[in-house]
PDB file of C-alpha atoms and ligand atoms in Angstrom:
ATOM      1  CA  UNK G  25     207.998  18.230 296.956  1.00 44.00           C
ATOM      2  CA  UNK G  26     206.881  20.815 294.433  1.00 51.00           C
ATOM      3  CA  UNK G  27     207.818  24.395 295.260  1.00 59.00           C
ATOM      4  CA  UNK G  28     205.109  27.015 294.706  1.00 72.00           C
ATOM      5  CA  UNK G  29     206.399  29.431 292.112  1.00 89.00           C
ATOM      6  CA  UNK G  30     205.725  33.161 292.285  1.00 97.00           C
ATOM      7  CA  UNK G  31     203.634  34.145 289.264  1.00 98.00           C
ATOM      8  CA  UNK G  32     204.040  37.601 287.731  1.00 98.00           C
ATOM      9  CA  UNK G  33     201.956  38.729 284.755  1.00 98.00           C
ATOM     10  CA  UNK G  34     202.593  41.255 282.017  1.00 98.00           C
ATOM     11  CA  UNK G  35     199.594  42.718 280.188  1.00 99.00           C
ATOM     12  CA  UNK G  36     201.335  44.182 277.166  1.00 98.00           C
ATOM     13  CA  UNK G  37     202.104  44.323 273.493  1.00 98.00           C
ATOM     14  CA  UNK G  38     204.861  42.312 271.893  1.00 97.00           C
ATOM     15  CA  UNK G  39     207.632  44.058 269.970  1.00 96.00           C
ATOM     16  CA  UNK G  40     208.939  41.681 267.317  1.00 96.00           C
ATOM     17  CA  UNK G  41     212.618  42.550 267.816  1.00 94.00           C
ATOM     18  CA  UNK G  42     212.512  41.481 271.470  1.00 94.00           C
ATOM     19  CA  UNK G  43     213.880  44.787 272.757  1.00 94.00           C
ATOM     20  CA  UNK G  44     210.737  46.098 274.400  1.00 96.00           C
ATOM     21  CA  UNK G  45     207.192  45.217 275.362  1.00 97.00           C
ATOM     22  CA  UNK G  46     206.281  41.726 276.477  1.00 98.00           C
ATOM     23  CA  UNK G  47     209.594  40.123 275.548  1.00 97.00           C
ATOM     24  CA  UNK G  48     211.582  42.595 277.648  1.00 97.00           C
ATOM     25  CA  UNK G  49     209.133  42.014 280.514  1.00 98.00           C
ATOM     26  CA  UNK G  50     209.547  38.230 280.334  1.00 98.00           C
ATOM     27  CA  UNK G  51     213.350  38.543 280.146  1.00 97.00           C
ATOM     28  CA  UNK G  52     213.156  40.668 283.292  1.00 97.00           C
ATOM     29  CA  UNK G  53     210.855  38.255 285.137  1.00 97.00           C
ATOM     30  CA  UNK G  54     213.150  35.360 284.279  1.00 96.00           C
ATOM     31  CA  UNK G  55     216.248  37.236 285.419  1.00 96.00           C
ATOM     32  CA  UNK G  56     214.579  38.103 288.731  1.00 96.00           C
ATOM     33  CA  UNK G  57     213.529  34.461 289.162  1.00 95.00           C
ATOM     34  CA  UNK G  58     209.756  34.700 289.115  1.00 97.00           C
ATOM     35  CA  UNK G  59     207.521  32.694 286.781  1.00 97.00           C
ATOM     36  CA  UNK G  60     206.371  35.055 284.010  1.00 98.00           C
ATOM     37  CA  UNK G  61     203.088  35.013 282.098  1.00 98.00           C
ATOM     38  CA  UNK G  62     202.117  37.213 279.155  1.00 98.00           C
ATOM     39  CA  UNK G  63     198.626  38.457 278.363  1.00 98.00           C
ATOM     40  CA  UNK G  64     198.877  39.886 274.835  1.00 98.00           C
ATOM     41  CA  UNK G  65     197.092  43.158 273.999  1.00 98.00           C
ATOM     42  CA  UNK G  66     198.800  44.038 270.724  1.00 98.00           C
ATOM     43  CA  UNK G  67     201.751  43.242 268.508  1.00 98.00           C
ATOM     44  CA  UNK G  68     204.107  45.614 266.745  1.00 97.00           C
ATOM     45  CA  UNK G  69     206.381  44.905 263.789  1.00 97.00           C
ATOM     46  CA  UNK G  70     209.569  46.597 264.874  1.00 94.00           C
ATOM     47  CA  UNK G  71     213.334  46.451 264.628  1.00 94.00           C
ATOM     48  CA  UNK G  72     216.113  48.680 265.925  1.00 92.00           C
ATOM     49  CA  UNK G  73     215.262  51.370 263.329  1.00 92.00           C
ATOM     50  CA  UNK G  74     211.585  51.777 264.302  1.00 92.00           C
ATOM     51  CA  UNK G  75     208.061  50.366 264.345  1.00 94.00           C
ATOM     52  CA  UNK G  76     206.460  49.705 260.960  1.00 95.00           C
ATOM     53  CA  UNK G  77     203.028  48.219 261.727  1.00 97.00           C
ATOM     54  CA  UNK G  78     200.859  47.354 264.709  1.00 97.00           C
ATOM     55  CA  UNK G  79     197.801  45.175 265.355  1.00 98.00           C
ATOM     56  CA  UNK G  80     195.574  45.304 268.418  1.00 98.00           C
ATOM     57  CA  UNK G  81     194.090  42.052 269.729  1.00 98.00           C
ATOM     58  CA  UNK G  82     190.268  41.790 269.734  1.00 98.00           C
ATOM     59  CA  UNK G  83     188.812  42.677 273.140  1.00 98.00           C
ATOM     60  CA  UNK G  84     187.033  39.287 273.269  1.00 98.00           C
ATOM     61  CA  UNK G  85     190.430  37.561 272.978  1.00 98.00           C
ATOM     62  CA  UNK G  86     191.945  39.778 275.693  1.00 98.00           C
ATOM     63  CA  UNK G  87     188.961  38.920 277.908  1.00 98.00           C
ATOM     64  CA  UNK G  88     189.464  35.197 277.269  1.00 98.00           C
ATOM     65  CA  UNK G  89     193.102  35.452 278.365  1.00 98.00           C
ATOM     66  CA  UNK G  90     192.045  37.062 281.669  1.00 99.00           C
ATOM     67  CA  UNK G  91     189.470  34.335 282.253  1.00 98.00           C
ATOM     68  CA  UNK G  92     191.651  31.329 281.482  1.00 98.00           C
ATOM     69  CA  UNK G  93     194.605  32.641 283.518  1.00 98.00           C
ATOM     70  CA  UNK G  94     192.463  33.396 286.548  1.00 98.00           C
ATOM     71  CA  UNK G  95     190.701  30.030 286.289  1.00 98.00           C
ATOM     72  CA  UNK G  96     193.993  28.237 286.800  1.00 97.00           C
ATOM     73  CA  UNK G  97     196.577  30.441 288.526  1.00 97.00           C
ATOM     74  CA  UNK G  98     197.106  32.711 291.524  1.00 97.00           C
ATOM     75  CA  UNK G  99     198.910  35.774 290.215  1.00 98.00           C
ATOM     76  CA  UNK G 100     201.036  37.664 292.766  1.00 98.00           C
ATOM     77  CA  UNK G 101     201.638  40.882 290.811  1.00 98.00           C
ATOM     78  CA  UNK G 102     201.204  42.337 287.337  1.00 98.00           C
ATOM     79  CA  UNK G 103     202.392  45.167 285.171  1.00 98.00           C
ATOM     80  CA  UNK G 104     200.677  46.835 282.254  1.00 98.00           C
ATOM     81  CA  UNK G 105     202.439  48.008 279.091  1.00 98.00           C
ATOM     82  CA  UNK G 106     201.003  48.892 275.662  1.00 98.00           C
ATOM     83  CA  UNK G 107     197.200  49.125 275.931  1.00 98.00           C
ATOM     84  CA  UNK G 108     196.654  50.738 272.509  1.00 98.00           C
ATOM     85  CA  UNK G 109     193.149  52.216 272.854  1.00 98.00           C
ATOM     86  CA  UNK G 110     190.247  53.004 275.164  1.00 97.00           C
ATOM     87  CA  UNK G 111     188.414  49.731 274.483  1.00 98.00           C
ATOM     88  CA  UNK G 112     191.433  47.722 275.667  1.00 98.00           C
ATOM     89  CA  UNK G 113     191.785  50.020 278.694  1.00 98.00           C
ATOM     90  CA  UNK G 114     188.124  49.452 279.605  1.00 98.00           C
ATOM     91  CA  UNK G 115     188.583  45.675 279.348  1.00 98.00           C
ATOM     92  CA  UNK G 116     191.791  45.680 281.422  1.00 98.00           C
ATOM     93  CA  UNK G 117     190.259  47.954 284.085  1.00 98.00           C
ATOM     94  CA  UNK G 118     187.156  45.758 284.380  1.00 98.00           C
ATOM     95  CA  UNK G 119     189.307  42.664 284.863  1.00 98.00           C
ATOM     96  CA  UNK G 120     191.608  44.306 287.402  1.00 98.00           C
ATOM     97  CA  UNK G 121     188.449  44.993 289.406  1.00 98.00           C
ATOM     98  CA  UNK G 122     186.967  41.537 288.810  1.00 98.00           C
ATOM     99  CA  UNK G 123     190.012  39.393 289.634  1.00 98.00           C
ATOM    100  CA  UNK G 124     192.512  39.758 292.473  1.00 98.00           C
ATOM    101  CA  UNK G 125     195.869  39.571 290.699  1.00 98.00           C
ATOM    102  CA  UNK G 126     197.962  41.069 293.498  1.00 98.00           C
ATOM    103  CA  UNK G 127     200.043  44.211 293.173  1.00 98.00           C
ATOM    104  CA  UNK G 128     199.443  46.435 290.141  1.00 99.00           C
ATOM    105  CA  UNK G 129     202.279  48.293 288.375  1.00 99.00           C
ATOM    106  CA  UNK G 130     201.008  50.722 285.746  1.00 98.00           C
ATOM    107  CA  UNK G 131     203.552  51.694 283.082  1.00 98.00           C
ATOM    108  CA  UNK G 132     201.820  54.347 280.987  1.00 97.00           C
ATOM    109  CA  UNK G 133     203.120  53.389 277.538  1.00 95.00           C
ATOM    110  CA  UNK G 134     202.106  56.254 275.236  1.00 94.00           C
ATOM    111  CA  UNK G 135     204.920  56.674 272.731  1.00 90.00           C
ATOM    112  CA  UNK G 136     208.273  55.001 272.033  1.00 88.00           C
ATOM    113  CA  UNK G 137     211.463  56.994 272.505  1.00 81.00           C
ATOM    114  CA  UNK G 138     211.611  57.389 268.746  1.00 81.00           C
ATOM    115  CA  UNK G 139     208.164  58.897 268.300  1.00 87.00           C
ATOM    116  CA  UNK G 140     205.925  55.916 267.435  1.00 90.00           C
ATOM    117  CA  UNK G 141     202.489  56.214 269.064  1.00 93.00           C
ATOM    118  CA  UNK G 142     201.359  53.207 271.118  1.00 95.00           C
ATOM    119  CA  UNK G 143     198.229  54.709 272.749  1.00 96.00           C
ATOM    120  CA  UNK G 144     195.401  56.522 270.922  1.00 96.00           C
ATOM    121  CA  UNK G 145     195.018  60.243 271.657  1.00 93.00           C
ATOM    122  CA  UNK G 146     191.449  59.749 272.873  1.00 95.00           C
ATOM    123  CA  UNK G 147     192.483  57.093 275.441  1.00 96.00           C
ATOM    124  CA  UNK G 148     194.290  59.239 278.090  1.00 93.00           C
ATOM    125  CA  UNK G 149     191.094  60.081 279.928  1.00 94.00           C
ATOM    126  CA  UNK G 150     190.133  56.409 280.249  1.00 96.00           C
ATOM    127  CA  UNK G 151     193.670  55.681 281.480  1.00 97.00           C
ATOM    128  CA  UNK G 152     193.331  58.376 284.159  1.00 96.00           C
ATOM    129  CA  UNK G 153     189.751  57.593 285.181  1.00 97.00           C
ATOM    130  CA  UNK G 154     189.720  53.792 285.024  1.00 97.00           C
ATOM    131  CA  UNK G 155     193.290  52.605 285.666  1.00 98.00           C
ATOM    132  CA  UNK G 156     195.030  55.184 287.865  1.00 97.00           C
ATOM    133  CA  UNK G 157     192.829  54.507 290.915  1.00 98.00           C
ATOM    134  CA  UNK G 158     193.786  50.812 290.765  1.00 98.00           C
ATOM    135  CA  UNK G 159     197.567  51.296 290.660  1.00 98.00           C
ATOM    136  CA  UNK G 160     199.917  50.390 293.497  1.00 98.00           C
ATOM    137  CA  UNK G 161     202.559  52.287 291.548  1.00 99.00           C
ATOM    138  CA  UNK G 162     202.663  54.229 288.273  1.00 98.00           C
ATOM    139  CA  UNK G 163     205.956  54.810 286.410  1.00 98.00           C
ATOM    140  CA  UNK G 164     205.685  57.704 283.911  1.00 97.00           C
ATOM    141  CA  UNK G 165     208.708  58.976 282.002  1.00 96.00           C
ATOM    142  CA  UNK G 166     209.261  62.705 281.499  1.00 94.00           C
ATOM    143  CA  UNK G 167     207.000  62.918 278.450  1.00 94.00           C
ATOM    144  CA  UNK G 168     204.224  60.837 280.048  1.00 95.00           C
ATOM    145  CA  UNK G 169     204.359  62.936 283.247  1.00 96.00           C
ATOM    146  CA  UNK G 170     203.474  66.077 281.297  1.00 95.00           C
ATOM    147  CA  UNK G 171     200.794  64.322 279.230  1.00 94.00           C
ATOM    148  CA  UNK G 172     199.072  62.811 282.268  1.00 96.00           C
ATOM    149  CA  UNK G 173     199.298  65.854 284.566  1.00 96.00           C
ATOM    150  CA  UNK G 174     198.803  68.532 281.888  1.00 96.00           C
ATOM    151  CA  UNK G 175     201.610  70.409 283.707  1.00 97.00           C
ATOM    152  CA  UNK G 176     205.001  71.764 282.633  1.00 96.00           C
ATOM    153  CA  UNK G 177     207.482  69.889 284.855  1.00 96.00           C
ATOM    154  CA  UNK G 178     211.001  71.297 284.640  1.00 94.00           C
ATOM    155  CA  UNK G 179     212.210  71.870 288.198  1.00 96.00           C
ATOM    156  CA  UNK G 180     212.331  69.353 291.048  1.00 97.00           C
ATOM    157  CA  UNK G 181     209.591  71.371 292.809  1.00 98.00           C
ATOM    158  CA  UNK G 182     207.356  71.073 289.741  1.00 98.00           C
ATOM    159  CA  UNK G 183     208.036  67.327 289.482  1.00 98.00           C
ATOM    160  CA  UNK G 184     207.001  66.957 293.147  1.00 98.00           C
ATOM    161  CA  UNK G 185     203.748  68.841 292.478  1.00 98.00           C
ATOM    162  CA  UNK G 186     203.121  66.689 289.377  1.00 98.00           C
ATOM    163  CA  UNK G 187     203.634  63.500 291.404  1.00 98.00           C
ATOM    164  CA  UNK G 188     201.196  64.763 294.034  1.00 98.00           C
ATOM    165  CA  UNK G 189     198.626  65.416 291.306  1.00 98.00           C
ATOM    166  CA  UNK G 190     198.985  61.851 289.983  1.00 98.00           C
ATOM    167  CA  UNK G 191     198.721  60.475 293.526  1.00 98.00           C
ATOM    168  CA  UNK G 192     195.499  62.448 294.079  1.00 98.00           C
ATOM    169  CA  UNK G 193     194.113  60.788 290.929  1.00 97.00           C
ATOM    170  CA  UNK G 194     194.443  57.469 292.748  1.00 98.00           C
ATOM    171  CA  UNK G 195     197.883  55.906 292.217  1.00 98.00           C
ATOM    172  CA  UNK G 196     199.225  54.889 295.652  1.00 98.00           C
ATOM    173  CA  UNK G 197     202.885  55.431 294.723  1.00 98.00           C
ATOM    174  CA  UNK G 198     204.226  57.541 291.862  1.00 98.00           C
ATOM    175  CA  UNK G 199     207.694  57.039 290.322  1.00 98.00           C
ATOM    176  CA  UNK G 200     208.631  60.055 288.185  1.00 98.00           C
ATOM    177  CA  UNK G 201     211.475  58.795 285.965  1.00 98.00           C
ATOM    178  CA  UNK G 202     214.217  61.335 285.364  1.00 97.00           C
ATOM    179  CA  UNK G 203     215.204  62.929 282.047  1.00 96.00           C
ATOM    180  CA  UNK G 204     218.135  61.452 280.170  1.00 95.00           C
ATOM    181  CA  UNK G 205     218.225  63.533 277.001  1.00 93.00           C
ATOM    182  CA  UNK G 206     221.193  65.816 277.707  1.00 94.00           C
ATOM    183  CA  UNK G 207     224.562  64.397 276.622  1.00 94.00           C
ATOM    184  CA  UNK G 208     226.262  66.614 279.234  1.00 95.00           C
ATOM    185  CA  UNK G 209     224.314  65.349 282.264  1.00 95.00           C
ATOM    186  CA  UNK G 210     226.201  63.180 284.765  1.00 97.00           C
ATOM    187  CA  UNK G 211     223.326  61.429 286.563  1.00 98.00           C
ATOM    188  CA  UNK G 212     219.735  60.288 286.087  1.00 98.00           C
ATOM    189  CA  UNK G 213     217.492  60.656 289.147  1.00 98.00           C
ATOM    190  CA  UNK G 214     214.069  59.017 289.445  1.00 98.00           C
ATOM    191  CA  UNK G 215     211.811  60.492 292.158  1.00 98.00           C
ATOM    192  CA  UNK G 216     209.350  58.342 294.090  1.00 98.00           C
ATOM    193  CA  UNK G 217     206.373  59.849 295.886  1.00 98.00           C
ATOM    194  CA  UNK G 218     205.484  57.062 298.300  1.00 98.00           C
ATOM    195  CA  UNK G 219     202.136  56.280 299.843  1.00 98.00           C
ATOM    196  CA  UNK G 220     203.234  57.955 303.098  1.00 97.00           C
ATOM    197  CA  UNK G 221     203.681  61.295 301.295  1.00 98.00           C
ATOM    198  CA  UNK G 222     207.519  61.173 301.457  1.00 98.00           C
ATOM    199  CA  UNK G 223     209.784  61.686 298.433  1.00 98.00           C
ATOM    200  CA  UNK G 224     212.689  59.287 297.771  1.00 98.00           C
ATOM    201  CA  UNK G 225     215.388  59.699 295.111  1.00 98.00           C
ATOM    202  CA  UNK G 226     217.098  56.942 293.104  1.00 98.00           C
ATOM    203  CA  UNK G 227     220.202  58.121 291.272  1.00 98.00           C
ATOM    204  CA  UNK G 228     222.598  56.381 288.872  1.00 98.00           C
ATOM    205  CA  UNK G 229     225.265  57.725 286.498  1.00 98.00           C
ATOM    206  CA  UNK G 230     224.003  58.822 283.060  1.00 98.00           C
ATOM    207  CA  UNK G 231     225.127  56.528 280.244  1.00 97.00           C
ATOM    208  CA  UNK G 232     225.436  58.277 276.890  1.00 96.00           C
ATOM    209  CA  UNK G 233     224.096  55.616 274.517  1.00 94.00           C
ATOM    210  CA  UNK G 234     221.351  55.095 271.936  1.00 90.00           C
ATOM    211  CA  UNK G 235     220.953  51.458 273.000  1.00 91.00           C
ATOM    212  CA  UNK G 236     218.127  51.986 275.499  1.00 92.00           C
ATOM    213  CA  UNK G 237     215.131  50.237 273.918  1.00 92.00           C
ATOM    214  CA  UNK G 238     213.046  48.625 276.622  1.00 95.00           C
ATOM    215  CA  UNK G 239     214.402  50.488 279.657  1.00 97.00           C
ATOM    216  CA  UNK G 240     210.952  51.571 280.838  1.00 97.00           C
ATOM    217  CA  UNK G 241     209.491  48.112 280.366  1.00 98.00           C
ATOM    218  CA  UNK G 242     212.397  46.527 282.205  1.00 98.00           C
ATOM    219  CA  UNK G 243     212.179  48.924 285.155  1.00 98.00           C
ATOM    220  CA  UNK G 244     208.431  48.344 285.633  1.00 98.00           C
ATOM    221  CA  UNK G 245     208.718  44.574 285.105  1.00 98.00           C
ATOM    222  CA  UNK G 246     211.394  44.265 287.800  1.00 98.00           C
ATOM    223  CA  UNK G 247     209.288  46.364 290.184  1.00 98.00           C
ATOM    224  CA  UNK G 248     206.394  43.924 289.570  1.00 98.00           C
ATOM    225  CA  UNK G 249     208.654  40.886 290.087  1.00 98.00           C
ATOM    226  CA  UNK G 250     209.977  42.221 293.395  1.00 98.00           C
ATOM    227  CA  UNK G 251     206.505  43.221 294.642  1.00 98.00           C
ATOM    228  CA  UNK G 252     205.328  39.705 293.739  1.00 98.00           C
ATOM    229  CA  UNK G 253     207.990  38.369 296.139  1.00 97.00           C
ATOM    230  CA  UNK G 254     206.470  40.499 298.908  1.00 97.00           C
ATOM    231  CA  UNK G 255     209.182  43.165 298.975  1.00 98.00           C
ATOM    232  CA  UNK G 256     208.384  46.814 299.769  1.00 98.00           C
ATOM    233  CA  UNK G 257     207.847  49.499 297.135  1.00 98.00           C
ATOM    234  CA  UNK G 258     211.139  51.202 298.018  1.00 98.00           C
ATOM    235  CA  UNK G 259     213.189  47.984 297.911  1.00 98.00           C
ATOM    236  CA  UNK G 260     211.494  46.984 294.640  1.00 98.00           C
ATOM    237  CA  UNK G 261     212.212  50.332 292.978  1.00 98.00           C
ATOM    238  CA  UNK G 262     215.855  50.224 294.157  1.00 98.00           C
ATOM    239  CA  UNK G 263     216.394  46.733 292.700  1.00 98.00           C
ATOM    240  CA  UNK G 264     214.679  47.774 289.460  1.00 98.00           C
ATOM    241  CA  UNK G 265     216.828  50.894 289.125  1.00 98.00           C
ATOM    242  CA  UNK G 266     220.051  48.908 289.745  1.00 97.00           C
ATOM    243  CA  UNK G 267     218.971  46.141 287.351  1.00 97.00           C
ATOM    244  CA  UNK G 268     218.043  48.559 284.548  1.00 97.00           C
ATOM    245  CA  UNK G 269     221.278  50.484 284.977  1.00 97.00           C
ATOM    246  CA  UNK G 270     223.399  47.321 284.628  1.00 96.00           C
ATOM    247  CA  UNK G 271     221.374  46.287 281.571  1.00 96.00           C
ATOM    248  CA  UNK G 272     222.091  49.662 279.909  1.00 96.00           C
ATOM    249  CA  UNK G 273     225.771  49.642 280.966  1.00 96.00           C
ATOM    250  CA  UNK G 274     226.449  46.286 279.232  1.00 94.00           C
ATOM    251  CA  UNK G 275     224.534  46.488 275.934  1.00 87.00           C
ATOM    252  CA  UNK G 276     223.942  43.558 273.609  1.00 90.00           C
ATOM    253  CA  UNK G 277     225.278  44.328 270.147  1.00 89.00           C
ATOM    254  CA  UNK G 278     222.333  43.324 267.956  1.00 91.00           C
ATOM    255  CA  UNK G 279     220.694  45.404 265.242  1.00 91.00           C
ATOM    256  CA  UNK G 280     221.961  48.498 263.456  1.00 88.00           C
ATOM    257  CA  UNK G 281     220.466  51.405 265.404  1.00 87.00           C
ATOM    258  CA  UNK G 282     218.533  51.797 268.674  1.00 87.00           C
ATOM    259  CA  UNK G 283     219.435  48.479 270.225  1.00 87.00           C
ATOM    260  CA  UNK G 284     218.143  46.588 273.224  1.00 91.00           C
ATOM    261  CA  UNK G 285     219.525  46.485 276.757  1.00 93.00           C
ATOM    262  CA  UNK G 286     221.109  43.421 278.304  1.00 94.00           C
ATOM    263  CA  UNK G 287     219.077  41.439 280.819  1.00 93.00           C
ATOM    264  CA  UNK G 288     221.889  38.867 281.196  1.00 91.00           C
ATOM    265  CA  UNK G 289     224.292  41.508 282.551  1.00 86.00           C
ATOM    266  CA  UNK G 290     221.740  42.780 284.989  1.00 75.00           C
ATOM    267  CA  UNK G 291     221.058  39.247 286.192  1.00 71.00           C
ATOM    268  CA  UNK G 292     224.728  38.806 287.113  1.00 63.00           C
ATOM    269  CA  UNK G 293     225.141  42.161 288.827  1.00 54.00           C
ATOM    270  CA  UNK G 294     222.045  42.495 290.988  1.00 55.00           C
ATOM    271  CA  UNK G 295     221.846  39.036 292.579  1.00 50.00           C
TER     272      UNK G 295
HETATM  273  N1  ATP T 322     220.924  56.847 279.414  1.00 73.29           N
HETATM  274  C1  ATP T 322     220.578  56.426 280.638  1.00 73.29           C
HETATM  275  N2  ATP T 322     221.506  56.372 281.621  1.00 73.29           N
HETATM  276  C2  ATP T 322     221.165  55.935 282.845  1.00 73.29           C
HETATM  277  N3  ATP T 322     219.922  55.550 283.203  1.00 73.29           N
HETATM  278  C3  ATP T 322     218.954  55.573 282.262  1.00 73.29           C
HETATM  279  C4  ATP T 322     219.239  56.009 280.937  1.00 73.29           C
HETATM  280  N4  ATP T 322     218.107  55.908 280.210  1.00 73.29           N
HETATM  281  C5  ATP T 322     217.155  55.430 281.032  1.00 73.29           C
HETATM  282  N5  ATP T 322     217.659  55.244 282.270  1.00 73.29           N
HETATM  283  C6  ATP T 322     216.910  54.702 283.409  1.00 73.29           C
HETATM  284  O1  ATP T 322     216.096  53.661 282.910  1.00 73.29           O
HETATM  285  C7  ATP T 322     214.866  53.614 283.615  1.00 73.29           C
HETATM  286  C8  ATP T 322     213.716  53.714 282.619  1.00 73.29           C
HETATM  287  O2  ATP T 322     213.479  55.063 282.322  1.00 73.29           O
HETATM  288  P1  ATP T 322     213.069  55.660 280.929  1.00 73.29           P
HETATM  289  O3  ATP T 322     212.878  57.126 281.105  1.00 73.29           O
HETATM  290  O4  ATP T 322     214.050  55.220 279.889  1.00 73.29           O
HETATM  291  O5  ATP T 322     211.719  54.960 280.681  1.00 73.29           O
HETATM  292  P2  ATP T 322     210.837  55.085 279.398  1.00 73.29           P
HETATM  293  O6  ATP T 322     211.125  56.351 278.666  1.00 73.29           O
HETATM  294  O7  ATP T 322     209.459  54.786 279.805  1.00 73.29           O
HETATM  295  O8  ATP T 322     211.399  53.938 278.542  1.00 73.29           O
HETATM  296  P3  ATP T 322     210.708  53.357 277.253  1.00 73.29           P
HETATM  297  O9  ATP T 322     210.630  54.458 276.241  1.00 73.29           O
HETATM  298  O10 ATP T 322     211.710  52.301 276.965  1.00 73.29           O
HETATM  299  O11 ATP T 322     209.389  52.888 277.770  1.00 73.29           O
HETATM  300  C9  ATP T 322     214.894  54.757 284.617  1.00 73.29           C
HETATM  301  O12 ATP T 322     215.314  54.288 285.877  1.00 73.29           O
HETATM  302  C10 ATP T 322     215.934  55.708 284.025  1.00 73.29           C
HETATM  303  O13 ATP T 322     216.528  56.490 285.018  1.00 73.29           O
HETATM  304  C1  MP5 T 323     205.037  46.616 272.290  1.00 73.29           C
HETATM  305  C2  MP5 T 323     205.814  47.695 272.916  1.00 73.29           C
HETATM  306  N1  MP5 T 323     205.538  48.074 274.202  1.00 73.29           N
HETATM  307  C3  MP5 T 323     206.252  49.090 274.762  1.00 73.29           C
HETATM  308  C4  MP5 T 323     207.250  49.712 274.073  1.00 73.29           C
HETATM  309  C5  MP5 T 323     207.995  50.845 274.709  1.00 73.29           C
HETATM  310  O1  MP5 T 323     209.158  50.365 275.206  1.00 73.29           O
HETATM  311  P1  MP5 T 323     210.128  51.220 276.141  1.00 73.29           P
HETATM  312  O2  MP5 T 323     209.420  52.520 276.355  1.00 73.29           O
HETATM  313  O3  MP5 T 323     210.331  50.428 277.393  1.00 73.29           O
HETATM  314  O4  MP5 T 323     211.369  51.376 275.302  1.00 73.29           O
HETATM  315  C6  MP5 T 323     207.530  49.278 272.770  1.00 73.29           C
HETATM  316  N2  MP5 T 323     208.519  49.850 272.068  1.00 73.29           N
HETATM  317  N3  MP5 T 323     206.795  48.257 272.204  1.00 73.29           N
END
């Protein structure tokens, strides 16, 4: 008898070196044993030294991908990644309203860790107005938290207030990822503001490495995979944090500079 597979979708850009974007999402889905699908919004020409060109898919093509996938499949959860501009955001938001694709994980991809811009400056408002109210969970990093809230967020108190502001804008759960830019720090703590108004902390040791391309994508993809299985937000975030940590702790030695993380290692250690 055929087993019904759990389908998880990434709506994202592809990064040609496989470290981030759609490829990292699909590696993560595979490792967490859900069936992964990829709806392509953009493609970037990148390697471990940077991103050198990018192309955005035509909105009509993005629309077609939504239609053909929903004609044929029942999607249990999705995550968003690189959305590039306000036209793509409008198309994605309209389709998230039109089709029931299960749980929605919003990863606000604005800029890579090395300063390449992946979302137009005039697109933040559309992100806040059109996508935030649809999110089951949003996963901003330190830079994205300040951009989206317009607040300076240095202390834990300030991070809590920032999370509350994002929740008021419509995201049910808000995961404020911790800073990891101080070589002397010993831990990285991500703070979740859950739907019930409670704060939860997820802490792992800090790993001092430059090989962290794709960490944000991986974390949000694993959250989507676990939500697709019907697990709770807290259990999904915990698995994603553990998985991402193991993937950073056992890097794959490819490329000369800012290398990828290792989804094989994480697969072994979080089963
Ligand atoms: N050096 C590190 N040591 C330990 N944990 C880390 C490190 N870097 C990132 N993490 C963890 O990886 C996860 C992803 O967070 P991160 O802040 O890297 O996302 P991001 O900046 O959005 O990533 P990206 O730029 O790849 O999208 C978080 O759980 C974070 O705590
Ligand atoms: C196409 C694409 N999407 C997203 C990211 C960010 O990746 P991350 O922030 O997880 O390193 C990237 N570098 N390329």
